[in-house]
Structures are given as structure tokens and as C-alpha cells.
PDB file of C-alpha atoms and ligand atoms in Angstrom:
ATOM      1  CA  MET A  30      80.667  30.728  93.154  1.00 46.00           C
ATOM      2  CA  GLY A  31      79.609  32.918  96.030  1.00 55.00           C
ATOM      3  CA  PRO A  32      77.984  32.464  99.404  1.00 60.00           C
ATOM      4  CA  GLY A  33      74.654  31.570  97.781  1.00 61.00           C
ATOM      5  CA  ASP A  34      73.616  28.005  98.595  1.00 68.00           C
ATOM      6  CA  LEU A  35      70.887  28.077  95.965  1.00 71.00           C
ATOM      7  CA  ASP A  36      73.563  28.126  93.252  1.00 72.00           C
ATOM      8  CA  LYS A  37      74.152  24.456  94.072  1.00 75.00           C
ATOM      9  CA  ALA A  38      70.772  23.658  92.526  1.00 78.00           C
ATOM     10  CA  ILE A  39      72.152  24.247  89.023  1.00 76.00           C
ATOM     11  CA  CYS A  40      74.836  21.576  89.536  1.00 77.00           C
ATOM     12  CA  GLY A  41      74.063  18.446  87.573  1.00 82.00           C
ATOM     13  CA  LEU A  42      72.147  20.145  84.777  1.00 86.00           C
ATOM     14  CA  PRO A  43      73.136  18.903  81.317  1.00 89.00           C
ATOM     15  CA  PRO A  44      76.154  20.813  79.956  1.00 88.00           C
ATOM     16  CA  MET A  45      75.561  23.532  77.365  1.00 90.00           C
ATOM     17  CA  THR A  46      77.749  22.710  74.377  1.00 91.00           C
ATOM     18  CA  ASP A  47      76.346  25.039  71.716  1.00 94.00           C
ATOM     19  CA  PRO A  48      79.286  26.621  69.839  1.00 95.00           C
ATOM     20  CA  ARG A  49      77.505  29.997  69.893  1.00 96.00           C
ATOM     21  CA  LEU A  50      77.719  30.069  73.699  1.00 96.00           C
ATOM     22  CA  ILE A  51      80.505  32.445  74.806  1.00 95.00           C
ATOM     23  CA  ARG A  52      79.833  32.935  78.532  1.00 93.00           C
ATOM     24  CA  GLY A  53      77.440  30.709  80.454  1.00 92.00           C
ATOM     25  CA  LEU A  54      77.075  28.510  83.511  1.00 86.00           C
ATOM     26  CA  GLU A  55      80.532  26.981  83.066  1.00 83.00           C
ATOM     27  CA  SER A  56      82.193  30.406  83.110  1.00 84.00           C
ATOM     28  CA  PRO A  57      80.457  32.393  85.865  1.00 86.00           C
ATOM     29  CA  ASP A  58      80.509  36.048  84.883  1.00 94.00           C
ATOM     30  CA  ASP A  59      78.328  39.145  85.236  1.00 96.00           C
ATOM     31  CA  ALA A  60      76.103  38.079  82.357  1.00 96.00           C
ATOM     32  CA  GLY A  61      75.650  35.359  79.770  1.00 97.00           C
ATOM     33  CA  VAL A  62      76.979  36.008  76.252  1.00 98.00           C
ATOM     34  CA  TYR A  63      75.801  34.333  73.028  1.00 98.00           C
ATOM     35  CA  ARG A  64      77.206  34.858  69.537  1.00 98.00           C
ATOM     36  CA  ILE A  65      74.682  35.931  66.901  1.00 98.00           C
ATOM     37  CA  SER A  66      77.208  36.645  64.148  1.00 98.00           C
ATOM     38  CA  ASP A  67      80.888  37.559  63.778  1.00 97.00           C
ATOM     39  CA  GLU A  68      79.896  41.165  64.565  1.00 98.00           C
ATOM     40  CA  VAL A  69      77.298  40.791  67.315  1.00 98.00           C
ATOM     41  CA  ALA A  70      77.011  38.881  70.550  1.00 98.00           C
ATOM     42  CA  LEU A  71      73.980  39.120  72.848  1.00 98.00           C
ATOM     43  CA  ILE A  72      74.522  39.863  76.547  1.00 98.00           C
ATOM     44  CA  GLN A  73      71.729  38.698  78.856  1.00 98.00           C
ATOM     45  CA  THR A  74      71.260  39.215  82.560  1.00 98.00           C
ATOM     46  CA  VAL A  75      68.476  39.302  85.143  1.00 97.00           C
ATOM     47  CA  ASP A  76      68.431  40.835  88.633  1.00 97.00           C
ATOM     48  CA  PHE A  77      65.587  41.564  91.040  1.00 96.00           C
ATOM     49  CA  PHE A  78      65.264  41.986  94.799  1.00 96.00           C
ATOM     50  CA  THR A  79      63.226  43.336  97.700  1.00 96.00           C
ATOM     51  CA  PRO A  80      63.265  47.092  98.484  1.00 95.00           C
ATOM     52  CA  ILE A  81      66.452  48.426 100.013  1.00 91.00           C
ATOM     53  CA  VAL A  82      65.226  52.027 100.368  1.00 93.00           C
ATOM     54  CA  ASP A  83      61.853  53.429 101.495  1.00 92.00           C
ATOM     55  CA  ASP A  84      61.134  55.650  98.499  1.00 96.00           C
ATOM     56  CA  PRO A  85      59.546  53.568  95.691  1.00 98.00           C
ATOM     57  CA  TYR A  86      60.847  55.739  92.816  1.00 98.00           C
ATOM     58  CA  THR A  87      64.407  55.548  94.175  1.00 98.00           C
ATOM     59  CA  PHE A  88      64.108  51.795  94.681  1.00 98.00           C
ATOM     60  CA  GLY A  89      63.061  51.451  91.032  1.00 98.00           C
ATOM     61  CA  GLN A  90      66.076  53.461  89.924  1.00 98.00           C
ATOM     62  CA  ILE A  91      68.492  51.412  92.020  1.00 98.00           C
ATOM     63  CA  ALA A  92      67.120  48.026  90.977  1.00 98.00           C
ATOM     64  CA  ALA A  93      67.272  49.033  87.305  1.00 98.00           C
ATOM     65  CA  ALA A  94      70.777  50.527  87.594  1.00 98.00           C
ATOM     66  CA  ASN A  95      71.963  47.279  89.145  1.00 98.00           C
ATOM     67  CA  ALA A  96      70.390  45.099  86.454  1.00 98.00           C
ATOM     68  CA  LEU A  97      71.789  47.273  83.646  1.00 98.00           C
ATOM     69  CA  SER A  98      75.230  47.255  85.258  1.00 98.00           C
ATOM     70  CA  ASP A  99      75.972  43.639  84.345  1.00 98.00           C
ATOM     71  CA  VAL A 100      75.779  44.572  80.649  1.00 98.00           C
ATOM     72  CA  TYR A 101      78.280  47.405  81.215  1.00 98.00           C
ATOM     73  CA  ALA A 102      80.505  44.983  83.131  1.00 98.00           C
ATOM     74  CA  MET A 103      80.778  42.851  79.970  1.00 98.00           C
ATOM     75  CA  GLY A 104      81.815  45.866  77.879  1.00 97.00           C
ATOM     76  CA  GLY A 105      78.407  46.023  76.162  1.00 98.00           C
ATOM     77  CA  GLN A 106      75.502  48.382  75.488  1.00 98.00           C
ATOM     78  CA  PRO A 107      72.052  47.714  76.975  1.00 98.00           C
ATOM     79  CA  LEU A 108      69.397  47.459  74.247  1.00 98.00           C
ATOM     80  CA  THR A 109      66.173  46.190  75.796  1.00 98.00           C
ATOM     81  CA  ALA A 110      64.715  45.518  79.242  1.00 98.00           C
ATOM     82  CA  MET A 111      61.737  43.625  80.695  1.00 98.00           C
ATOM     83  CA  ASN A 112      60.183  44.337  84.092  1.00 98.00           C
ATOM     84  CA  ILE A 113      60.057  41.599  86.721  1.00 98.00           C
ATOM     85  CA  VAL A 114      57.481  42.385  89.397  1.00 98.00           C
ATOM     86  CA  CYS A 115      56.289  40.544  92.506  1.00 98.00           C
ATOM     87  CA  PHE A 116      53.647  42.648  94.238  1.00 97.00           C
ATOM     88  CA  PRO A 117      51.238  42.195  97.196  1.00 97.00           C
ATOM     89  CA  VAL A 118      48.350  43.731  95.283  1.00 95.00           C
ATOM     90  CA  LYS A 119      45.802  43.163  98.063  1.00 95.00           C
ATOM     91  CA  GLU A 120      47.841  44.880 100.791  1.00 95.00           C
ATOM     92  CA  MET A 121      49.727  47.595  98.936  1.00 96.00           C
ATOM     93  CA  ASP A 122      48.636  50.647  96.976  1.00 96.00           C
ATOM     94  CA  ILE A 123      49.233  50.144  93.249  1.00 96.00           C
ATOM     95  CA  ALA A 124      50.537  53.727  93.127  1.00 97.00           C
ATOM     96  CA  ILE A 125      53.683  52.422  94.863  1.00 97.00           C
ATOM     97  CA  LEU A 126      54.302  50.000  92.028  1.00 97.00           C
ATOM     98  CA  ARG A 127      53.724  52.763  89.513  1.00 98.00           C
ATOM     99  CA  GLU A 128      56.480  54.831  91.173  1.00 98.00           C
ATOM    100  CA  ILE A 129      58.884  51.868  91.215  1.00 98.00           C
ATOM    101  CA  LEU A 130      58.317  51.243  87.507  1.00 98.00           C
ATOM    102  CA  ARG A 131      58.745  54.942  86.751  1.00 98.00           C
ATOM    103  CA  GLY A 132      62.129  54.929  88.512  1.00 98.00           C
ATOM    104  CA  GLY A 133      63.154  51.876  86.520  1.00 98.00           C
ATOM    105  CA  VAL A 134      62.060  53.336  83.186  1.00 98.00           C
ATOM    106  CA  ASP A 135      63.980  56.545  83.830  1.00 98.00           C
ATOM    107  CA  LYS A 136      67.175  54.490  84.229  1.00 98.00           C
ATOM    108  CA  ILE A 137      66.399  52.376  81.153  1.00 98.00           C
ATOM    109  CA  LEU A 138      65.987  55.595  79.113  1.00 98.00           C
ATOM    110  CA  GLU A 139      69.167  57.074  80.598  1.00 98.00           C
ATOM    111  CA  ALA A 140      70.954  53.909  79.450  1.00 98.00           C
ATOM    112  CA  GLY A 141      69.616  54.458  75.917  1.00 98.00           C
ATOM    113  CA  ALA A 142      67.661  51.204  76.117  1.00 98.00           C
ATOM    114  CA  VAL A 143      63.996  50.360  75.529  1.00 98.00           C
ATOM    115  CA  LEU A 144      61.430  48.761  77.852  1.00 98.00           C
ATOM    116  CA  LEU A 145      59.657  45.982  75.942  1.00 98.00           C
ATOM    117  CA  GLY A 146      57.333  44.547  78.563  1.00 97.00           C
ATOM    118  CA  GLY A 147      57.627  42.288  81.547  1.00 97.00           C
ATOM    119  CA  HIS A 148      55.837  39.938  83.862  1.00 97.00           C
ATOM    120  CA  SER A 149      54.198  40.425  87.239  1.00 96.00           C
ATOM    121  CA  VAL A 150      52.930  37.998  89.868  1.00 97.00           C
ATOM    122  CA  GLU A 151      51.071  38.493  93.114  1.00 97.00           C
ATOM    123  CA  ASP A 152      53.415  37.811  96.007  1.00 97.00           C
ATOM    124  CA  SER A 153      53.377  38.507  99.741  1.00 96.00           C
ATOM    125  CA  GLU A 154      56.732  40.270  99.386  1.00 96.00           C
ATOM    126  CA  LEU A 155      57.398  43.106  96.967  1.00 97.00           C
ATOM    127  CA  LYS A 156      60.250  42.485  94.527  1.00 98.00           C
ATOM    128  CA  TYR A 157      61.331  44.353  91.419  1.00 98.00           C
ATOM    129  CA  GLY A 158      64.074  44.153  88.848  1.00 98.00           C
ATOM    130  CA  LEU A 159      64.843  43.750  85.160  1.00 98.00           C
ATOM    131  CA  ALA A 160      65.879  41.208  82.624  1.00 98.00           C
ATOM    132  CA  VAL A 161      68.245  43.109  80.326  1.00 98.00           C
ATOM    133  CA  THR A 162      69.565  42.281  76.876  1.00 98.00           C
ATOM    134  CA  GLY A 163      72.598  44.065  75.512  1.00 98.00           C
ATOM    135  CA  ALA A 164      75.002  43.726  72.628  1.00 98.00           C
ATOM    136  CA  VAL A 165      78.753  43.715  72.187  1.00 98.00           C
ATOM    137  CA  HIS A 166      81.152  42.913  69.366  1.00 97.00           C
ATOM    138  CA  PRO A 167      82.395  39.408  70.235  1.00 97.00           C
ATOM    139  CA  ASP A 168      86.016  40.589  70.046  1.00 95.00           C
ATOM    140  CA  LYS A 169      85.336  43.580  72.330  1.00 96.00           C
ATOM    141  CA  MET A 170      83.606  41.622  75.097  1.00 97.00           C
ATOM    142  CA  ILE A 171      85.324  41.997  78.470  1.00 97.00           C
ATOM    143  CA  THR A 172      85.049  39.058  80.851  1.00 97.00           C
ATOM    144  CA  ASN A 173      86.087  38.750  84.490  1.00 96.00           C
ATOM    145  CA  ALA A 174      88.703  36.183  83.475  1.00 95.00           C
ATOM    146  CA  GLY A 175      91.340  38.182  81.572  1.00 95.00           C
ATOM    147  CA  ALA A 176      93.266  40.044  84.295  1.00 96.00           C
ATOM    148  CA  LYS A 177      97.016  39.978  83.640  1.00 96.00           C
ATOM    149  CA  PRO A 178     100.039  40.354  85.933  1.00 96.00           C
ATOM    150  CA  GLY A 179     101.114  43.999  85.823  1.00 97.00           C
ATOM    151  CA  ASP A 180      97.534  45.281  85.502  1.00 98.00           C
ATOM    152  CA  ARG A 181      96.308  47.910  87.879  1.00 98.00           C
ATOM    153  CA  LEU A 182      92.789  47.935  89.303  1.00 98.00           C
ATOM    154  CA  ILE A 183      90.379  50.862  89.295  1.00 98.00           C
ATOM    155  CA  LEU A 184      87.180  50.980  91.366  1.00 98.00           C
ATOM    156  CA  THR A 185      84.621  53.558  90.198  1.00 98.00           C
ATOM    157  CA  LYS A 186      82.215  53.930  93.191  1.00 98.00           C
ATOM    158  CA  PRO A 187      82.932  54.192  96.920  1.00 98.00           C
ATOM    159  CA  LEU A 188      82.166  51.205  99.177  1.00 98.00           C
ATOM    160  CA  GLY A 189      79.945  51.250 102.239  1.00 98.00           C
ATOM    161  CA  THR A 190      76.431  51.472 100.791  1.00 97.00           C
ATOM    162  CA  GLY A 191      75.420  48.166 102.443  1.00 97.00           C
ATOM    163  CA  ILE A 192      76.570  49.334 105.855  1.00 98.00           C
ATOM    164  CA  ILE A 193      74.836  52.684 105.490  1.00 97.00           C
ATOM    165  CA  SER A 194      71.610  51.061 104.236  1.00 96.00           C
ATOM    166  CA  THR A 195      71.660  49.002 107.450  1.00 95.00           C
ATOM    167  CA  ALA A 196      72.136  52.182 109.476  1.00 96.00           C
ATOM    168  CA  VAL A 197      69.235  53.810 107.613  1.00 95.00           C
ATOM    169  CA  LYS A 198      66.978  50.880 108.552  1.00 92.00           C
ATOM    170  CA  ALA A 199      68.122  51.196 112.182  1.00 92.00           C
ATOM    171  CA  GLU A 200      67.300  54.929 111.996  1.00 93.00           C
ATOM    172  CA  MET A 201      70.902  55.799 112.765  1.00 95.00           C
ATOM    173  CA  ALA A 202      71.639  57.729 109.573  1.00 95.00           C
ATOM    174  CA  THR A 203      70.606  61.266 108.660  1.00 96.00           C
ATOM    175  CA  GLU A 204      68.216  61.817 105.765  1.00 95.00           C
ATOM    176  CA  GLU A 205      71.001  63.589 103.925  1.00 97.00           C
ATOM    177  CA  LEU A 206      73.295  60.578 104.224  1.00 97.00           C
ATOM    178  CA  ALA A 207      70.499  58.244 103.111  1.00 97.00           C
ATOM    179  CA  ALA A 208      69.984  60.397 100.007  1.00 96.00           C
ATOM    180  CA  THR A 209      73.708  60.498  99.222  1.00 96.00           C
ATOM    181  CA  VAL A 210      73.970  56.731  99.387  1.00 97.00           C
ATOM    182  CA  ALA A 211      70.823  56.236  97.307  1.00 97.00           C
ATOM    183  CA  GLY A 212      72.384  58.523  94.711  1.00 97.00           C
ATOM    184  CA  TYR A 213      75.481  56.326  94.435  1.00 97.00           C
ATOM    185  CA  MET A 214      73.362  53.185  94.141  1.00 98.00           C
ATOM    186  CA  ALA A 215      71.103  54.712  91.481  1.00 98.00           C
ATOM    187  CA  ALA A 216      74.041  55.943  89.379  1.00 98.00           C
ATOM    188  CA  LEU A 217      74.523  54.012  86.137  1.00 98.00           C
ATOM    189  CA  ASN A 218      77.945  52.580  85.319  1.00 98.00           C
ATOM    190  CA  ARG A 219      77.389  53.845  81.768  1.00 98.00           C
ATOM    191  CA  VAL A 220      79.956  56.658  81.716  1.00 98.00           C
ATOM    192  CA  ALA A 221      82.717  54.533  83.228  1.00 98.00           C
ATOM    193  CA  ALA A 222      81.940  51.685  80.817  1.00 98.00           C
ATOM    194  CA  GLY A 223      82.057  54.060  77.854  1.00 97.00           C
ATOM    195  CA  LEU A 224      85.402  55.539  78.871  1.00 98.00           C
ATOM    196  CA  MET A 225      87.090  52.192  79.511  1.00 97.00           C
ATOM    197  CA  THR A 226      86.542  51.033  75.912  1.00 94.00           C
ATOM    198  CA  GLY A 227      89.323  53.429  74.878  1.00 93.00           C
ATOM    199  CA  PHE A 228      91.892  51.512  76.946  1.00 98.00           C
ATOM    200  CA  GLU A 229      93.620  48.145  77.075  1.00 98.00           C
ATOM    201  CA  VAL A 230      91.167  46.684  79.595  1.00 98.00           C
ATOM    202  CA  HIS A 231      91.712  43.004  80.392  1.00 98.00           C
ATOM    203  CA  ALA A 232      88.953  42.220  82.892  1.00 98.00           C
ATOM    204  CA  VAL A 233      85.940  43.928  84.434  1.00 98.00           C
ATOM    205  CA  THR A 234      83.246  43.049  86.924  1.00 98.00           C
ATOM    206  CA  ASP A 235      80.803  45.123  88.933  1.00 98.00           C
ATOM    207  CA  VAL A 236      81.036  45.114  92.717  1.00 98.00           C
ATOM    208  CA  THR A 237      77.716  43.890  94.110  1.00 97.00           C
ATOM    209  CA  GLY A 238      76.618  41.332  96.711  1.00 96.00           C
ATOM    210  CA  PHE A 239      79.976  39.626  97.370  1.00 97.00           C
ATOM    211  CA  GLY A 240      81.684  42.922  98.187  1.00 98.00           C
ATOM    212  CA  LEU A 241      84.992  44.187  96.814  1.00 98.00           C
ATOM    213  CA  LEU A 242      87.053  41.253  98.095  1.00 98.00           C
ATOM    214  CA  GLY A 243      84.562  38.631  96.905  1.00 98.00           C
ATOM    215  CA  HIS A 244      84.325  40.024  93.397  1.00 98.00           C
ATOM    216  CA  SER A 245      88.107  40.543  93.306  1.00 98.00           C
ATOM    217  CA  ALA A 246      88.544  36.908  94.349  1.00 97.00           C
ATOM    218  CA  GLU A 247      86.214  35.778  91.574  1.00 96.00           C
ATOM    219  CA  MET A 248      88.236  37.812  89.062  1.00 97.00           C
ATOM    220  CA  ALA A 249      91.532  36.446  90.436  1.00 97.00           C
ATOM    221  CA  GLN A 250      90.351  32.831  90.339  1.00 95.00           C
ATOM    222  CA  ASN A 251      88.830  33.069  86.860  1.00 94.00           C
ATOM    223  CA  SER A 252      91.939  34.855  85.540  1.00 95.00           C
ATOM    224  CA  GLY A 253      94.470  32.579  87.260  1.00 95.00           C
ATOM    225  CA  VAL A 254      96.219  35.488  88.948  1.00 96.00           C
ATOM    226  CA  SER A 255      96.485  37.001  92.405  1.00 97.00           C
ATOM    227  CA  ILE A 256      95.475  40.506  93.364  1.00 98.00           C
ATOM    228  CA  ASN A 257      96.839  43.026  95.847  1.00 98.00           C
ATOM    229  CA  ILE A 258      94.299  45.468  97.277  1.00 98.00           C
ATOM    230  CA  HIS A 259      95.697  48.603  98.923  1.00 98.00           C
ATOM    231  CA  ALA A 260      93.158  49.048 101.723  1.00 97.00           C
ATOM    232  CA  ALA A 261      94.008  52.703 102.304  1.00 96.00           C
ATOM    233  CA  ALA A 262      93.518  53.539  98.611  1.00 98.00           C
ATOM    234  CA  VAL A 263      89.996  52.077  98.364  1.00 98.00           C
ATOM    235  CA  PRO A 264      87.295  54.766  98.166  1.00 98.00           C
ATOM    236  CA  VAL A 265      84.980  54.320 101.167  1.00 98.00           C
ATOM    237  CA  LEU A 266      82.107  56.491 102.373  1.00 97.00           C
ATOM    238  CA  PRO A 267      83.496  57.990 105.606  1.00 97.00           C
ATOM    239  CA  GLU A 268      80.240  57.375 107.506  1.00 97.00           C
ATOM    240  CA  ALA A 269      80.417  53.682 106.591  1.00 97.00           C
ATOM    241  CA  LEU A 270      83.861  53.466 108.176  1.00 97.00           C
ATOM    242  CA  GLU A 271      82.462  55.050 111.315  1.00 96.00           C
ATOM    243  CA  PHE A 272      79.504  52.630 111.490  1.00 97.00           C
ATOM    244  CA  ALA A 273      81.845  49.681 110.853  1.00 97.00           C
ATOM    245  CA  ARG A 274      84.039  50.890 113.714  1.00 96.00           C
ATOM    246  CA  GLN A 275      80.920  50.688 115.922  1.00 94.00           C
ATOM    247  CA  GLY A 276      80.206  47.167 114.635  1.00 92.00           C
ATOM    248  CA  LEU A 277      77.062  48.211 112.767  1.00 93.00           C
ATOM    249  CA  CYS A 278      77.352  45.918 109.738  1.00 95.00           C
ATOM    250  CA  PRO A 279      74.871  43.907 107.656  1.00 96.00           C
ATOM    251  CA  ALA A 280      74.808  40.119 108.105  1.00 96.00           C
ATOM    252  CA  GLY A 281      75.823  39.723 104.454  1.00 97.00           C
ATOM    253  CA  LEU A 282      79.155  41.411 105.214  1.00 97.00           C
ATOM    254  CA  PHE A 283      80.094  38.679 107.685  1.00 97.00           C
ATOM    255  CA  ARG A 284      78.854  35.954 105.332  1.00 97.00           C
ATOM    256  CA  ASN A 285      81.140  37.371 102.621  1.00 98.00           C
ATOM    257  CA  ARG A 286      84.068  37.650 105.045  1.00 97.00           C
ATOM    258  CA  ASP A 287      83.739  34.013 106.180  1.00 97.00           C
ATOM    259  CA  PHE A 288      83.119  32.638 102.700  1.00 97.00           C
ATOM    260  CA  PHE A 289      86.133  34.323 101.075  1.00 97.00           C
ATOM    261  CA  ALA A 290      88.470  34.050 104.105  1.00 97.00           C
ATOM    262  CA  PRO A 291      90.290  30.977 102.670  1.00 97.00           C
ATOM    263  CA  VAL A 292      91.612  33.022  99.711  1.00 97.00           C
ATOM    264  CA  VAL A 293      92.138  36.388 101.437  1.00 97.00           C
ATOM    265  CA  THR A 294      95.222  37.393 103.428  1.00 97.00           C
ATOM    266  CA  THR A 295      95.106  40.685 105.302  1.00 97.00           C
ATOM    267  CA  ARG A 296      98.277  42.454 106.403  1.00 96.00           C
ATOM    268  CA  ASP A 297      98.502  42.943 110.182  1.00 95.00           C
ATOM    269  CA  GLY A 298      98.427  46.734 110.096  1.00 94.00           C
ATOM    270  CA  VAL A 299      95.054  46.946 108.297  1.00 96.00           C
ATOM    271  CA  PRO A 300      92.367  47.847 110.875  1.00 96.00           C
ATOM    272  CA  ASP A 301      89.560  45.259 111.234  1.00 95.00           C
ATOM    273  CA  TYR A 302      86.798  47.776 110.545  1.00 96.00           C
ATOM    274  CA  LEU A 303      88.456  48.786 107.259  1.00 96.00           C
ATOM    275  CA  ALA A 304      88.893  45.133 106.248  1.00 96.00           C
ATOM    276  CA  ASP A 305      85.188  44.639 107.071  1.00 96.00           C
ATOM    277  CA  VAL A 306      84.123  47.434 104.730  1.00 98.00           C
ATOM    278  CA  LEU A 307      85.964  45.658 101.901  1.00 98.00           C
ATOM    279  CA  ASN A 308      83.437  42.795 102.387  1.00 98.00           C
ATOM    280  CA  ASP A 309      80.400  45.092 102.490  1.00 98.00           C
ATOM    281  CA  PRO A 310      77.740  43.837 100.054  1.00 98.00           C
ATOM    282  CA  GLN A 311      76.942  46.539  97.508  1.00 97.00           C
ATOM    283  CA  THR A 312      73.475  46.564  95.988  1.00 94.00           C
ATOM    284  CA  SER A 313      74.545  48.543  92.950  1.00 97.00           C
ATOM    285  CA  GLY A 314      78.278  49.168  93.154  1.00 98.00           C
ATOM    286  CA  GLY A 315      80.902  50.451  90.767  1.00 98.00           C
ATOM    287  CA  LEU A 316      82.989  48.754  88.127  1.00 98.00           C
ATOM    288  CA  LEU A 317      86.216  46.997  89.085  1.00 98.00           C
ATOM    289  CA  ILE A 318      88.453  47.480  86.055  1.00 98.00           C
ATOM    290  CA  SER A 319      91.718  45.610  85.481  1.00 98.00           C
ATOM    291  CA  LEU A 320      93.789  47.322  82.796  1.00 98.00           C
ATOM    292  CA  ALA A 321      97.362  47.641  81.559  1.00 98.00           C
ATOM    293  CA  GLY A 322      99.294  49.214  84.429  1.00 98.00           C
ATOM    294  CA  ASP A 323     100.771  52.081  82.394  1.00 98.00           C
ATOM    295  CA  GLN A 324      97.267  53.195  81.284  1.00 98.00           C
ATOM    296  CA  ALA A 325      95.584  53.271  84.687  1.00 98.00           C
ATOM    297  CA  ALA A 326      96.484  56.861  85.555  1.00 98.00           C
ATOM    298  CA  THR A 327      95.059  58.166  82.261  1.00 98.00           C
ATOM    299  CA  LEU A 328      91.759  56.294  82.607  1.00 98.00           C
ATOM    300  CA  LEU A 329      91.483  57.488  86.202  1.00 98.00           C
ATOM    301  CA  GLU A 330      91.982  61.084  85.062  1.00 98.00           C
ATOM    302  CA  GLN A 331      89.247  60.701  82.437  1.00 98.00           C
ATOM    303  CA  LEU A 332      86.838  59.131  84.939  1.00 98.00           C
ATOM    304  CA  GLN A 333      87.361  61.987  87.355  1.00 98.00           C
ATOM    305  CA  GLN A 334      87.022  64.615  84.624  1.00 98.00           C
ATOM    306  CA  ASN A 335      83.688  63.047  83.677  1.00 98.00           C
ATOM    307  CA  GLY A 336      82.132  63.293  87.109  1.00 97.00           C
ATOM    308  CA  ILE A 337      83.227  59.960  88.592  1.00 97.00           C
ATOM    309  CA  LYS A 338      85.141  61.757  91.295  1.00 96.00           C
ATOM    310  CA  GLU A 339      85.533  58.893  93.789  1.00 97.00           C
ATOM    311  CA  ALA A 340      87.186  56.562  91.277  1.00 98.00           C
ATOM    312  CA  ALA A 341      90.586  55.375  92.476  1.00 98.00           C
ATOM    313  CA  ILE A 342      93.416  53.013  91.657  1.00 98.00           C
ATOM    314  CA  ILE A 343      93.074  50.439  94.424  1.00 98.00           C
ATOM    315  CA  GLY A 344      95.519  47.655  93.654  1.00 98.00           C
ATOM    316  CA  GLU A 345      97.370  45.555  91.136  1.00 98.00           C
ATOM    317  CA  VAL A 346      97.469  42.095  89.638  1.00 98.00           C
ATOM    318  CA  THR A 347     100.411  39.883  90.576  1.00 95.00           C
ATOM    319  CA  ALA A 348     101.434  36.550  89.130  1.00 83.00           C
ATOM    320  CA  SER A 349     102.149  34.477  92.173  1.00 71.00           C
ATOM    321  CA  GLY A 350      99.703  32.307  94.172  1.00 69.00           C
ATOM    322  CA  ALA A 351      96.877  32.055  91.636  1.00 82.00           C
ATOM    323  CA  GLY A 352      93.461  33.070  92.886  1.00 93.00           C
ATOM    324  CA  ARG A 353      94.541  34.799  96.080  1.00 96.00           C
ATOM    325  CA  ILE A 354      93.757  38.269  97.416  1.00 97.00           C
ATOM    326  CA  GLN A 355      96.228  40.164  99.568  1.00 97.00           C
ATOM    327  CA  VAL A 356      94.919  43.165 101.450  1.00 98.00           C
ATOM    328  CA  ILE A 357      97.948  45.366 102.130  1.00 96.00           C
TER     329      ILE A 357
HETATM  330 CO1   CO B  14      77.718  41.656  88.182  1.00 52.81          CO
HETATM  331 CO1   CO B  15      73.904  40.793  88.659  1.00 52.81          CO
HETATM  332 CO1   CO B  16      53.495  37.062  81.465  1.00 52.81          CO
END
């Protein structure tokens, strides 16, 4: 679906026709879903990557928060997790790995889930993440394919963490800013996911590598709708805007911009640097929630009252021109 060429490798595999399959390869979503009974469906997801921050404990937290997020994005509860570790054991102190795993476990416990085990291999490049299993009532599952005309869209975390991570690597960001951004990336989407279950939510995804516009486009295409994004209403870290203005952006941002350009129209008055931030890849971003328009203000109020202060209503779902994104 996205700008990942490796996804082409799964083309041509035999189709999965098991009637218990609810979400799988044929319906790209945040996680796979499999029906166990009329009351329980399993949610399964796996995510791991190379360090995006220097501090090993923080990296562990962020990688785990990101892996757990895909369960929240399906409307489910994480139950169990397994470590995935690639580690250069001959070159790197094992104490670093211990800190990474400790960061991950703290997030697993915060999610109310249990670490069952994992697998590690020796590798020249350090990588860490989790395979996570969650559960949801099959009727309460929320896909990325149910957005309806008239819905409004809420985003629960500010954009710009990819841009600022790039600035941190280039030693252009203060330590304070680096810590702020790490805090956003390490934050679980648990509270937002819990609150949204009380509302008529039609579609959810989490904003990660494809950026806000890419994940919005995926939602629009899978739902057969179009989406308006109000650029000025999107929560953005102010420093990220400033770096984008200076052209300091990660390569992934431009890959996203080019890949999704055919389905995105941007109004003339929207500044380029702001449009760029909307394509910023987020390592562990917020939830993008599409819900009945008349309920959006109430959910937003509850999110803000529960500490998710940057949450904002950022757009709406329209009927016309299926699968398109308008940035206005
Ligand atoms: Co996701
Ligand atoms: Co994921
Ligand atoms: Co093993």
C-alpha cells in the first residue's frame, strides 16, 4: 500500500480464504484480525526497527509503544507481547540491550499486557520491537475502512517527530526538545483508545511511517470516501515547522510526499513547509479517529480532560471523489 517496495514480495502468495479471517493481507490495516468465537477475535501485529533515539531505555519504550499502538488502532486490548531482538553482541555492551528491554517491558506493563518471551539473533545492526497479540469483540473491532461522509477526524498527537528526530541526529535540536519529542513517541495510545470506545467511531488508524496524509489516504481509499484536512488545525510541534521552513526534513518525508501526490490536492494558500510536515513519517504517532460529526467535539473534550492536550479536530470525511485527500 505504501512507499515500501518490499511489500510487492507478498504479491502472488496463495489467497487466505479461511472464514475465521477478518482482516488480513487482502484488507491492509493496522493489524491482522482472526475470529476465535462469536465473542473474541485475536488482533496480531509485529513492528521492529533500528534505534531512533540515543538512550536505550527510551528507544525500548518507543519501539514497544509503536508495536502496541496497532492493537489500539483496531479498537482492541493488548494481551501478550514477544520481544524481537537483533543485536551485535560482539561489538556492543549487553547492558544496552538490557536497558532497551526494560523500556519495552515498562510499556507492556503500562498497557496491562504480559511479556511471554521472544527471539533474538546476532546481527550487525541493532533492531528491537514486539510481536503483540490483543483481543477485541468481533462486533467492536474498528478498521481503517469504515469512514463515512459527515464524519469528523480527530488526531491525538502532534506531528513533526520525524523532522525533529532528524534535527537531533544533526545536533541541531536542544536536549530539552529531544526529550519532549521522545516523550510523545513513547506515549501509549491507550487512553485515547479507551475513550473512543464510548463513541460512534467508524474508522481508526495510527499515524506512523506514511505520515498524516499517507495514512489518511489509506483510510479514504479503504473506506471509499474522500477526506478534507484543515492544515491550520493540525497539531504540529512548533519547532518542526521551523525546521521544515529551513528545509531540514527526513528523506522519508519526501518519499511519502511523492508516493501519495497522485491522490492529494493542496489548496494554493497552504505554505509548502506546512504541507511537508503533513507527510512527516511518525515513528510512534497518534490515533486518527473518524467518528460521527456531531460527537467529535465531545470526544475531543474528553481527550483533553484526560491529558491528551494536543488532540484536535483536523478535518472531515466527504462523499465525492473516492479516495482523495484535499488539504485546505
Ligand atoms: Co498502524
Ligand atoms: Co505497525
Ligand atoms: Co527462538
